[in-house]
mmCIF file of C-alpha atoms in Angstrom:
data_model
loop_
_atom_site.group_PDB
_atom_site.id
_atom_site.type_symbol
_atom_site.label_atom_id
_atom_site.label_comp_id
_atom_site.label_asym_id
_atom_site.label_seq_id
_atom_site.Cartn_x
_atom_site.Cartn_y
_atom_site.Cartn_z
ATOM 1 C CA MET A 15 -30.667 -39.070 177.934
ATOM 2 C CA LEU A 16 -29.899 -35.042 177.612
ATOM 3 C CA PRO A 17 -28.793 -33.827 180.397
ATOM 4 C CA ASP A 18 -30.451 -31.231 182.859
ATOM 5 C CA PRO A 19 -30.082 -27.832 182.058
ATOM 6 C CA PRO A 20 -29.934 -25.460 184.782
ATOM 7 C CA LEU A 21 -32.523 -24.607 186.785
ATOM 8 C CA TRP A 22 -33.072 -20.662 185.455
ATOM 9 C CA LEU A 23 -32.894 -21.891 182.398
ATOM 10 C CA ILE A 24 -35.838 -24.196 183.093
ATOM 11 C CA LEU A 25 -37.635 -21.234 184.974
ATOM 12 C CA VAL A 26 -37.033 -18.860 181.376
ATOM 13 C CA ALA A 27 -37.922 -21.754 179.056
ATOM 14 C CA PHE A 28 -41.145 -22.961 181.172
ATOM 15 C CA VAL A 29 -42.417 -18.882 181.755
ATOM 16 C CA CYS A 30 -41.851 -18.974 177.662
ATOM 17 C CA ALA A 31 -43.429 -21.822 176.280
ATOM 18 C CA LEU A 32 -46.933 -21.699 179.245
ATOM 19 C CA GLY A 33 -47.122 -17.826 178.482
ATOM 20 C CA PRO A 34 -47.858 -18.048 174.815
ATOM 21 C CA LEU A 35 -49.591 -20.698 174.933
ATOM 22 C CA VAL A 36 -51.991 -19.682 178.086
ATOM 23 C CA PHE A 37 -51.991 -16.234 176.114
ATOM 24 C CA PHE A 38 -52.873 -18.381 172.718
ATOM 25 C CA HIS A 39 -55.656 -19.957 173.898
ATOM 26 C CA GLU A 40 -57.610 -17.189 175.936
ATOM 27 C CA LEU A 41 -57.309 -14.959 173.072
ATOM 28 C CA GLY A 42 -59.125 -17.443 171.676
ATOM 29 C CA HIS A 43 -62.163 -17.713 174.144
ATOM 30 C CA TYR A 44 -62.203 -13.750 173.743
ATOM 31 C CA LEU A 45 -61.856 -12.757 170.151
ATOM 32 C CA VAL A 46 -65.281 -14.720 170.005
ATOM 33 C CA ALA A 47 -66.470 -13.752 172.643
ATOM 34 C CA ARG A 48 -66.142 -10.791 171.007
ATOM 35 C CA LEU A 49 -67.336 -11.258 167.548
ATOM 36 C CA PHE A 50 -70.667 -12.156 169.364
ATOM 37 C CA GLY A 51 -70.385 -9.448 170.832
ATOM 38 C CA ILE A 52 -70.290 -10.878 174.230
ATOM 39 C CA PRO A 53 -68.170 -8.014 176.890
ATOM 40 C CA ALA A 54 -64.464 -9.449 178.879
ATOM 41 C CA GLU A 55 -64.309 -8.057 182.268
ATOM 42 C CA THR A 56 -60.557 -9.833 182.985
ATOM 43 C CA PHE A 57 -58.266 -10.949 180.635
ATOM 44 C CA SER A 58 -55.557 -12.843 182.952
ATOM 45 C CA ILE A 59 -52.162 -14.290 182.052
ATOM 46 C CA GLY A 60 -51.242 -16.441 184.613
ATOM 47 C CA PHE A 61 -52.545 -16.675 188.702
ATOM 48 C CA GLY A 62 -52.560 -14.245 192.383
ATOM 49 C CA HIS A 63 -51.673 -10.206 192.422
ATOM 50 C CA GLU A 64 -51.170 -8.092 189.660
ATOM 51 C CA ILE A 65 -47.879 -7.765 188.259
ATOM 52 C CA VAL A 66 -48.925 -4.849 185.495
ATOM 53 C CA GLY A 67 -51.999 -4.450 183.599
ATOM 54 C CA TRP A 68 -54.615 -1.775 181.791
ATOM 55 C CA THR A 69 -58.132 -1.283 181.271
ATOM 56 C CA ASP A 70 -59.417 -0.981 177.393
ATOM 57 C CA ARG A 71 -61.753 0.909 175.740
ATOM 58 C CA GLN A 72 -64.169 -2.095 175.885
ATOM 59 C CA GLY A 73 -63.736 -2.304 179.845
ATOM 60 C CA THR A 74 -62.285 -5.108 180.185
ATOM 61 C CA ARG A 75 -59.230 -5.579 182.431
ATOM 62 C CA TRP A 76 -55.524 -6.817 180.845
ATOM 63 C CA LYS A 77 -53.067 -8.590 183.654
ATOM 64 C CA VAL A 78 -50.846 -10.260 184.478
ATOM 65 C CA GLY A 79 -50.109 -12.243 187.671
ATOM 66 C CA TRP A 80 -47.383 -13.717 189.341
ATOM 67 C CA LEU A 81 -47.813 -16.685 189.202
ATOM 68 C CA PRO A 82 -47.525 -18.219 185.461
ATOM 69 C CA LEU A 83 -49.125 -21.664 186.025
ATOM 70 C CA GLY A 84 -52.017 -20.515 183.502
ATOM 71 C CA GLY A 85 -55.083 -18.018 182.868
ATOM 72 C CA TYR A 86 -58.133 -16.822 182.260
ATOM 73 C CA VAL A 87 -60.315 -14.706 180.669
ATOM 74 C CA LYS A 88 -63.514 -13.885 182.622
ATOM 75 C CA PHE A 89 -67.002 -12.569 180.607
ATOM 76 C CA VAL A 90 -69.876 -10.671 181.621
ATOM 77 C CA GLY A 91 -72.710 -12.758 183.080
ATOM 78 C CA ASP A 92 -69.943 -15.554 182.823
ATOM 79 C CA MET A 93 -69.805 -18.966 185.563
ATOM 80 C CA SER A 94 -68.333 -18.160 188.831
ATOM 81 C CA PRO A 95 -66.003 -20.729 190.163
ATOM 82 C CA ALA A 96 -68.603 -22.586 191.859
ATOM 83 C CA SER A 97 -70.016 -22.648 188.030
ATOM 84 C CA GLU A 98 -73.077 -20.306 189.099
ATOM 85 C CA PRO A 99 -73.796 -17.768 186.569
ATOM 86 C CA ALA A 100 -73.724 -14.517 188.211
ATOM 87 C CA GLU A 101 -76.905 -12.939 189.264
ATOM 88 C CA LEU A 102 -78.599 -9.973 186.412
ATOM 89 C CA GLU A 103 -79.486 -7.759 188.519
ATOM 90 C CA SER A 104 -75.883 -8.024 189.817
ATOM 91 C CA ILE A 105 -74.667 -6.770 185.661
ATOM 92 C CA PRO A 106 -75.389 -3.115 185.150
ATOM 93 C CA ALA A 107 -78.719 -2.533 182.854
ATOM 94 C CA ASP A 108 -76.667 -1.407 179.815
ATOM 95 C CA LEU A 109 -74.684 -4.972 179.619
ATOM 96 C CA ARG A 110 -77.210 -7.174 180.480
ATOM 97 C CA ASP A 111 -78.782 -8.134 177.300
ATOM 98 C CA ARG A 112 -74.918 -8.854 176.312
ATOM 99 C CA ALA A 113 -73.256 -11.049 179.349
ATOM 100 C CA PHE A 114 -72.476 -14.333 178.073
ATOM 101 C CA GLN A 115 -74.928 -17.012 180.422
ATOM 102 C CA VAL A 116 -77.987 -14.708 178.621
ATOM 103 C CA ARG A 117 -76.473 -16.242 175.155
ATOM 104 C CA PRO A 118 -77.371 -18.869 172.967
ATOM 105 C CA VAL A 119 -76.766 -22.031 173.844
ATOM 106 C CA TRP A 120 -74.454 -22.464 170.643
ATOM 107 C CA GLN A 121 -73.046 -19.212 171.229
ATOM 108 C CA ARG A 122 -71.697 -20.095 174.495
ATOM 109 C CA PHE A 123 -70.552 -23.590 172.316
ATOM 110 C CA LEU A 124 -67.693 -21.945 170.688
ATOM 111 C CA VAL A 125 -66.598 -19.365 172.876
ATOM 112 C CA VAL A 126 -65.191 -22.174 174.767
ATOM 113 C CA LEU A 127 -64.239 -24.494 171.697
ATOM 114 C CA ALA A 128 -62.255 -21.388 170.453
ATOM 115 C CA GLY A 129 -60.051 -21.689 173.126
ATOM 116 C CA PRO A 130 -58.582 -25.508 172.673
ATOM 117 C CA ALA A 131 -59.255 -24.915 169.013
ATOM 118 C CA ALA A 132 -56.635 -21.809 169.075
ATOM 119 C CA ASN A 133 -54.018 -24.187 170.845
ATOM 120 C CA PHE A 134 -54.306 -26.040 167.425
ATOM 121 C CA LEU A 135 -54.099 -23.973 165.284
ATOM 122 C CA LEU A 136 -51.084 -22.828 166.652
ATOM 123 C CA ALA A 137 -49.002 -26.140 166.421
ATOM 124 C CA ILE A 138 -50.607 -25.504 162.362
ATOM 125 C CA LEU A 139 -48.745 -22.198 162.332
ATOM 126 C CA ILE A 140 -46.207 -23.793 164.276
ATOM 127 C CA PHE A 141 -45.144 -26.202 161.306
ATOM 128 C CA THR A 142 -46.129 -24.203 158.551
ATOM 129 C CA ALA A 143 -43.436 -21.936 158.926
ATOM 130 C CA ILE A 144 -41.171 -24.731 159.902
ATOM 131 C CA PHE A 145 -42.291 -26.114 156.405
ATOM 132 C CA MET A 146 -41.789 -22.998 154.650
ATOM 133 C CA THR A 147 -38.613 -22.642 156.070
ATOM 134 C CA LEU A 148 -36.222 -25.259 156.943
ATOM 135 C CA GLY A 149 -38.294 -28.651 155.147
ATOM 136 C CA GLY A 150 -41.313 -30.215 155.721
ATOM 137 C CA PRO A 151 -41.275 -34.517 155.331
ATOM 138 C CA SER A 152 -44.414 -34.681 152.725
ATOM 139 C CA THR A 153 -41.607 -34.285 149.863
ATOM 140 C CA ASN A 154 -38.512 -36.631 148.256
ATOM 141 C CA VAL A 155 -36.458 -33.829 146.994
ATOM 142 C CA ILE A 156 -33.297 -32.826 149.221
ATOM 143 C CA GLY A 157 -33.007 -29.543 150.437
ATOM 144 C CA THR A 158 -30.063 -29.533 151.691
ATOM 145 C CA VAL A 159 -27.094 -31.973 152.522
ATOM 146 C CA LEU A 160 -24.825 -32.104 155.509
ATOM 147 C CA PRO A 161 -20.720 -31.329 154.599
ATOM 148 C CA LYS A 162 -18.624 -35.395 155.283
ATOM 149 C CA SER A 163 -22.308 -36.841 155.241
ATOM 150 C CA ALA A 164 -23.170 -40.391 153.584
ATOM 151 C CA ALA A 165 -25.158 -38.161 151.129
ATOM 152 C CA ALA A 166 -21.941 -35.678 150.314
ATOM 153 C CA SER A 167 -19.491 -38.779 149.875
ATOM 154 C CA VAL A 168 -21.559 -39.844 146.581
ATOM 155 C CA GLY A 169 -22.322 -36.708 145.143
ATOM 156 C CA LEU A 170 -26.037 -35.814 145.875
ATOM 157 C CA GLU A 171 -27.023 -31.558 145.835
ATOM 158 C CA PRO A 172 -29.826 -30.164 146.968
ATOM 159 C CA GLY A 173 -33.029 -30.139 144.371
ATOM 160 C CA ASP A 174 -31.917 -34.007 143.487
ATOM 161 C CA ARG A 175 -35.189 -35.797 144.018
ATOM 162 C CA ILE A 176 -34.481 -39.233 146.187
ATOM 163 C CA LEU A 177 -36.575 -42.661 144.378
ATOM 164 C CA SER A 178 -35.500 -45.062 146.018
ATOM 165 C CA VAL A 179 -33.289 -46.497 148.860
ATOM 166 C CA ALA A 180 -32.411 -50.552 149.529
ATOM 167 C CA GLY A 181 -34.807 -51.119 146.732
ATOM 168 C CA GLN A 182 -37.828 -49.008 147.985
ATOM 169 C CA ASP A 183 -39.716 -46.481 147.226
ATOM 170 C CA ILE A 184 -39.290 -43.243 148.330
ATOM 171 C CA ALA A 185 -42.725 -40.992 148.511
ATOM 172 C CA ASP A 186 -41.496 -38.496 151.038
ATOM 173 C CA PHE A 187 -38.914 -38.061 153.939
ATOM 174 C CA ASN A 188 -41.328 -39.912 156.668
ATOM 175 C CA VAL A 189 -40.259 -42.886 154.804
ATOM 176 C CA LEU A 190 -36.946 -42.090 153.564
ATOM 177 C CA GLN A 191 -36.188 -41.770 157.574
ATOM 178 C CA THR A 192 -37.515 -44.975 158.244
ATOM 179 C CA ILE A 193 -35.727 -47.136 156.033
ATOM 180 C CA VAL A 194 -32.227 -45.082 156.671
ATOM 181 C CA PHE A 195 -32.928 -45.278 160.124
ATOM 182 C CA ASP A 196 -33.044 -49.701 160.177
ATOM 183 C CA ARG A 197 -29.743 -49.248 158.462
ATOM 184 C CA PRO A 198 -27.413 -47.766 160.590
ATOM 185 C CA GLY A 199 -23.575 -48.551 158.595
ATOM 186 C CA GLN A 200 -25.160 -50.314 156.145
ATOM 187 C CA SER A 201 -24.279 -50.243 152.463
ATOM 188 C CA VAL A 202 -27.567 -49.297 150.445
ATOM 189 C CA PRO A 203 -28.916 -48.776 146.924
ATOM 190 C CA LEU A 204 -29.709 -45.227 146.371
ATOM 191 C CA ARG A 205 -31.610 -43.700 143.211
ATOM 192 C CA PHE A 206 -32.523 -40.282 142.591
ATOM 193 C CA LYS A 207 -33.565 -38.053 139.939
ATOM 194 C CA ARG A 208 -31.798 -34.877 138.589
ATOM 195 C CA GLY A 209 -33.098 -32.683 136.046
ATOM 196 C CA ASP A 210 -34.247 -35.302 133.297
ATOM 197 C CA GLN A 211 -31.581 -38.002 134.407
ATOM 198 C CA VAL A 212 -32.023 -41.112 137.198
ATOM 199 C CA HIS A 213 -28.293 -41.711 138.389
ATOM 200 C CA GLN A 214 -27.848 -44.758 141.016
ATOM 201 C CA VAL A 215 -25.477 -45.074 143.449
ATOM 202 C CA ALA A 216 -24.068 -47.198 146.352
ATOM 203 C CA VAL A 217 -24.209 -45.668 149.705
ATOM 204 C CA ARG A 218 -22.633 -46.808 152.826
ATOM 205 C CA LEU A 219 -24.774 -45.323 155.515
ATOM 206 C CA ALA A 220 -23.027 -43.144 158.918
ATOM 207 C CA SER A 221 -24.532 -43.993 162.307
ATOM 208 C CA GLU A 222 -25.070 -43.249 165.529
ATOM 209 C CA GLU A 223 -25.872 -44.168 168.714
ATOM 210 C CA VAL A 224 -29.469 -42.924 170.347
ATOM 211 C CA ALA A 225 -30.615 -42.687 173.381
ATOM 212 C CA ASP A 226 -34.769 -43.951 172.979
ATOM 213 C CA PRO A 227 -37.071 -42.150 176.012
ATOM 214 C CA LEU A 228 -36.856 -44.707 178.721
ATOM 215 C CA GLY A 229 -33.402 -43.771 177.800
ATOM 216 C CA HIS A 230 -32.525 -47.691 175.877
ATOM 217 C CA LYS A 231 -29.063 -47.223 174.202
ATOM 218 C CA MET A 232 -29.856 -47.731 170.063
ATOM 219 C CA LYS A 233 -27.524 -47.431 166.283
ATOM 220 C CA ARG A 234 -29.539 -45.241 163.920
ATOM 221 C CA GLY A 235 -28.586 -44.937 159.989
ATOM 222 C CA LEU A 236 -28.226 -41.600 158.624
ATOM 223 C CA LEU A 237 -27.677 -39.781 155.547
ATOM 224 C CA GLY A 238 -27.019 -36.869 155.405
ATOM 225 C CA VAL A 239 -29.907 -35.156 154.657
ATOM 226 C CA SER A 240 -33.011 -32.256 155.164
ATOM 227 C CA PRO A 241 -36.201 -32.192 153.036
ATOM 228 C CA GLY A 242 -36.652 -28.867 150.360
ATOM 229 C CA ARG A 243 -38.591 -26.112 151.896
ATOM 230 C CA LEU A 244 -42.140 -26.667 150.940
ATOM 231 C CA PRO A 245 -44.956 -23.485 149.876
ATOM 232 C CA VAL A 246 -47.312 -22.468 151.201
ATOM 233 C CA THR A 247 -49.791 -24.284 148.582
ATOM 234 C CA ARG A 248 -48.590 -27.239 150.763
ATOM 235 C CA ALA A 249 -47.373 -26.634 154.208
ATOM 236 C CA VAL A 250 -50.867 -25.411 154.919
ATOM 237 C CA PRO A 251 -52.031 -29.319 154.865
ATOM 238 C CA ASP A 252 -49.184 -30.475 155.791
ATOM 239 C CA ALA A 253 -48.515 -28.802 158.892
ATOM 240 C CA ALA A 254 -52.952 -29.905 159.706
ATOM 241 C CA ARG A 255 -51.591 -33.198 159.176
ATOM 242 C CA TYR A 256 -48.956 -33.437 161.117
ATOM 243 C CA THR A 257 -50.771 -32.071 163.974
ATOM 244 C CA TRP A 258 -53.838 -34.564 163.596
ATOM 245 C CA VAL A 259 -51.054 -37.533 163.630
ATOM 246 C CA ILE A 260 -49.750 -35.943 166.990
ATOM 247 C CA THR A 261 -53.155 -35.795 168.220
ATOM 248 C CA ARG A 262 -54.165 -39.372 167.476
ATOM 249 C CA SER A 263 -50.897 -40.493 169.098
ATOM 250 C CA ILE A 264 -52.251 -38.997 172.257
ATOM 251 C CA VAL A 265 -54.905 -40.683 172.179
ATOM 252 C CA ASP A 266 -53.604 -44.126 171.379
ATOM 253 C CA GLY A 267 -50.639 -43.334 173.970
ATOM 254 C CA ILE A 268 -54.304 -42.672 176.243
ATOM 255 C CA VAL A 269 -55.740 -45.958 174.955
ATOM 256 C CA GLU A 270 -51.856 -48.164 175.820
ATOM 257 C CA MET A 271 -51.938 -47.000 179.648
ATOM 258 C CA VAL A 272 -55.731 -47.968 180.400
ATOM 259 C CA ARG A 273 -54.906 -51.369 178.602
ATOM 260 C CA GLY A 274 -51.270 -51.305 180.855
ATOM 261 C CA ARG A 275 -49.238 -51.950 177.371
ATOM 262 C CA VAL A 276 -47.842 -47.941 179.300
ATOM 263 C CA SER A 277 -46.702 -47.238 182.481
ATOM 264 C CA THR A 278 -48.995 -44.296 184.572
ATOM 265 C CA LYS A 279 -45.333 -43.590 185.529
ATOM 266 C CA GLU A 280 -45.094 -41.746 181.871
ATOM 267 C CA ILE A 281 -47.218 -39.341 183.035
ATOM 268 C CA GLY A 282 -46.150 -35.812 183.854
ATOM 269 C CA GLY A 283 -47.362 -32.868 185.566
ATOM 270 C CA PRO A 284 -45.691 -29.055 185.098
ATOM 271 C CA ILE A 285 -42.324 -29.657 186.746
ATOM 272 C CA ARG A 286 -41.653 -32.417 183.721
ATOM 273 C CA ILE A 287 -43.265 -29.937 181.712
ATOM 274 C CA ALA A 288 -40.458 -27.335 182.916
ATOM 275 C CA GLN A 289 -37.492 -29.435 182.501
ATOM 276 C CA ILE A 290 -38.723 -30.980 178.649
ATOM 277 C CA ALA A 291 -38.791 -27.082 178.394
ATOM 278 C CA GLY A 292 -34.955 -26.368 179.185
ATOM 279 C CA GLN A 293 -34.133 -29.065 177.846
ATOM 280 C CA GLY A 294 -35.758 -28.137 174.258
ATOM 281 C CA ALA A 295 -34.592 -24.578 175.065
ATOM 282 C CA SER A 296 -31.065 -26.295 175.600
ATOM 283 C CA LEU A 297 -30.350 -27.362 172.671
ATOM 284 C CA GLY A 298 -31.465 -24.024 170.631
ATOM 285 C CA ILE A 299 -35.055 -21.883 168.964
ATOM 286 C CA LEU A 300 -35.936 -25.174 166.643
ATOM 287 C CA PRO A 301 -36.127 -27.287 168.865
ATOM 288 C CA PHE A 302 -37.381 -25.630 171.203
ATOM 289 C CA VAL A 303 -40.039 -23.244 168.411
ATOM 290 C CA GLN A 304 -41.374 -27.128 168.106
ATOM 291 C CA LEU A 305 -41.860 -28.080 171.551
ATOM 292 C CA VAL A 306 -43.847 -25.662 172.147
ATOM 293 C CA ALA A 307 -46.046 -26.897 169.284
ATOM 294 C CA LEU A 308 -46.291 -30.708 170.879
ATOM 295 C CA LEU A 309 -47.185 -28.534 174.393
ATOM 296 C CA SER A 310 -49.245 -26.783 172.388
ATOM 297 C CA ILE A 311 -51.079 -29.585 170.591
ATOM 298 C CA ASN A 312 -51.565 -31.462 173.908
ATOM 299 C CA LEU A 313 -52.768 -28.315 175.963
ATOM 300 C CA GLY A 314 -55.475 -27.887 173.082
ATOM 301 C CA PHE A 315 -56.585 -32.183 173.459
ATOM 302 C CA ILE A 316 -56.242 -31.604 177.239
ATOM 303 C CA ASN A 317 -58.763 -28.664 177.270
ATOM 304 C CA LEU A 318 -61.038 -31.196 175.247
ATOM 305 C CA LEU A 319 -61.669 -34.119 177.548
ATOM 306 C CA PRO A 320 -64.824 -33.963 179.453
ATOM 307 C CA VAL A 321 -63.951 -33.201 182.896
ATOM 308 C CA PRO A 322 -65.857 -29.912 184.404
ATOM 309 C CA MET A 323 -64.064 -27.046 184.664
ATOM 310 C CA LEU A 324 -62.129 -28.249 181.534
ATOM 311 C CA ASP A 325 -63.436 -26.415 178.581
ATOM 312 C CA GLY A 326 -64.823 -29.774 177.384
ATOM 313 C CA GLY A 327 -66.560 -30.675 180.760
ATOM 314 C CA HIS A 328 -68.476 -26.747 180.089
ATOM 315 C CA LEU A 329 -68.802 -28.074 176.097
ATOM 316 C CA PHE A 330 -70.640 -31.289 177.423
ATOM 317 C CA PHE A 331 -72.558 -29.172 179.922
ATOM 318 C CA TYR A 332 -73.593 -27.319 176.762
ATOM 319 C CA GLY A 333 -74.312 -30.131 174.285
ATOM 320 C CA VAL A 334 -77.070 -31.613 177.126
ATOM 321 C CA GLU A 335 -78.714 -28.034 177.496
ATOM 322 C CA ALA A 336 -79.064 -28.312 174.037
ATOM 323 C CA VAL A 337 -80.596 -31.483 173.715
ATOM 324 C CA ARG A 338 -82.917 -31.391 176.576
ATOM 325 C CA ARG A 339 -83.437 -27.342 176.052
ATOM 326 C CA ARG A 340 -82.720 -26.229 179.062
ATOM 327 C CA PRO A 341 -79.584 -25.856 181.568
ATOM 328 C CA LEU A 342 -78.655 -28.537 184.423
ATOM 329 C CA SER A 343 -79.742 -27.471 187.311
ATOM 330 C CA ALA A 344 -77.563 -24.994 189.481
ATOM 331 C CA HIS A 345 -77.380 -28.285 192.220
ATOM 332 C CA ALA A 346 -76.011 -30.552 189.850
ATOM 333 C CA LEU A 347 -73.943 -27.820 187.893
ATOM 334 C CA GLU A 348 -72.023 -27.158 191.896
ATOM 335 C CA TRP A 349 -71.964 -31.424 191.934
ATOM 336 C CA ALA A 350 -70.544 -31.506 189.179
ATOM 337 C CA PHE A 351 -67.811 -28.651 189.173
ATOM 338 C CA ARG A 352 -66.370 -30.966 192.767
ATOM 339 C CA SER A 353 -66.443 -33.666 191.088
ATOM 340 C CA GLY A 354 -64.323 -32.431 188.269
ATOM 341 C CA LEU A 355 -62.244 -30.287 190.906
ATOM 342 C CA ALA A 356 -61.432 -33.724 193.402
ATOM 343 C CA LEU A 357 -60.017 -35.228 190.090
ATOM 344 C CA ILE A 358 -57.974 -32.457 189.162
ATOM 345 C CA LEU A 359 -56.601 -32.131 192.760
ATOM 346 C CA ALA A 360 -55.883 -35.916 192.412
ATOM 347 C CA LEU A 361 -54.232 -35.719 189.177
ATOM 348 C CA VAL A 362 -51.815 -32.789 189.908
ATOM 349 C CA LEU A 363 -50.694 -34.806 192.894
ATOM 350 C CA PHE A 364 -50.250 -37.933 191.015
ATOM 351 C CA THR A 365 -48.421 -36.509 188.315
ATOM 352 C CA THR A 366 -46.316 -34.877 191.531
ATOM 353 C CA VAL A 367 -45.331 -37.948 192.457
ATOM 354 C CA ASN A 368 -44.096 -39.125 189.230
ATOM 355 C CA ASP A 369 -42.465 -35.756 188.393
ATOM 356 C CA LEU A 370 -40.366 -35.929 191.896
ATOM 357 C CA GLY A 371 -39.543 -39.689 191.181
ATOM 358 C CA SER A 372 -37.872 -38.734 188.148
ATOM 359 C CA LEU A 373 -35.980 -36.131 189.837
ATOM 360 C CA GLY A 374 -34.305 -39.014 192.033
ATOM 361 C CA LEU A 375 -36.390 -38.029 195.028
ATOM 362 C CA TRP A 376 -37.934 -41.426 196.000
ATOM 363 C CA ASP A 377 -34.567 -43.243 195.394
ATOM 364 C CA ARG A 378 -32.358 -40.584 197.444
ATOM 365 C CA LEU A 379 -34.866 -40.750 200.219
ATOM 366 C CA GLN A 380 -34.925 -44.637 199.896
ATOM 367 C CA ARG A 381 -31.630 -44.322 200.196
ATOM 368 C CA LEU A 382 -31.577 -42.352 203.251
ATOM 369 C CA ILE A 383 -34.344 -44.776 205.025
ATOM 370 C CA GLY A 384 -32.477 -47.370 203.986
#
């Protein structure tokens, strides 16, 4: 497993990862609201006392709070903490017809949906940039060959197209990686195309020892090549597919957890996110940027869950309102808010206990008591 980075790096990485994700999420809400002419009162990154801020020409207060654990954008007529819309009498007369609460339900739905959608879009943009600059997994063309690698020893060059390895056809680097990883230290036949000529060589794959997420040691094979760069016309759809695959894996993980096949100890909270962000930053800018993309997908997915207080909860209520042709009562919304708040607080408590356990706190306390 990766060594823990210093505390200062964990804190800096956590802020640098979470800040842009929250900003992009809230910017999605804000831009779609502006599209519909809904004015915003406040756009805040972080909570608590304002560190720095300014007011734009539209009257929106942009500010940064001292506690970097989230953020929000508050529209004129938006919900109060008790999920109750502001009284129209409390809204300036020139803004009442533009207030959030009086807009058609489909507009409110799209404004709320835009937040999670922005997080998925950010991940797609990050993966697109990576595929265009460093290479994408949907090609079988070699982009770079590592010096003194197994590939270099048999004369493979950038631009070569790998056709098969170990008798199995290679459609893209995902397939190549799977085949190579399962054959550490083995000598396998490899067919590749250079120009109009097809060549076949026998290559002895390198071997390295790695640890899985649970810390178990394992060996994997290495060829020593990376994929070629993709044009934007291929990078964008590939990035979208890659984002979808990751999202689906999150859903599969939740299903496996419900079935009891994956331990709930794997669920982490802010402490573990900060730790992972620090580890990613310690490995370099590319692993950190990739981690930001993964966190963005997770943030978008979590916000779509139909839990009151989250975007998904509001979307659920707007769906009910569209079917009933009238909103739920203030009493029902208040109880839904309380239930959602209790659920979120319980989840925060649970993940914090897990996080502290992953840091070894409970084991140390048990040894002290024992």
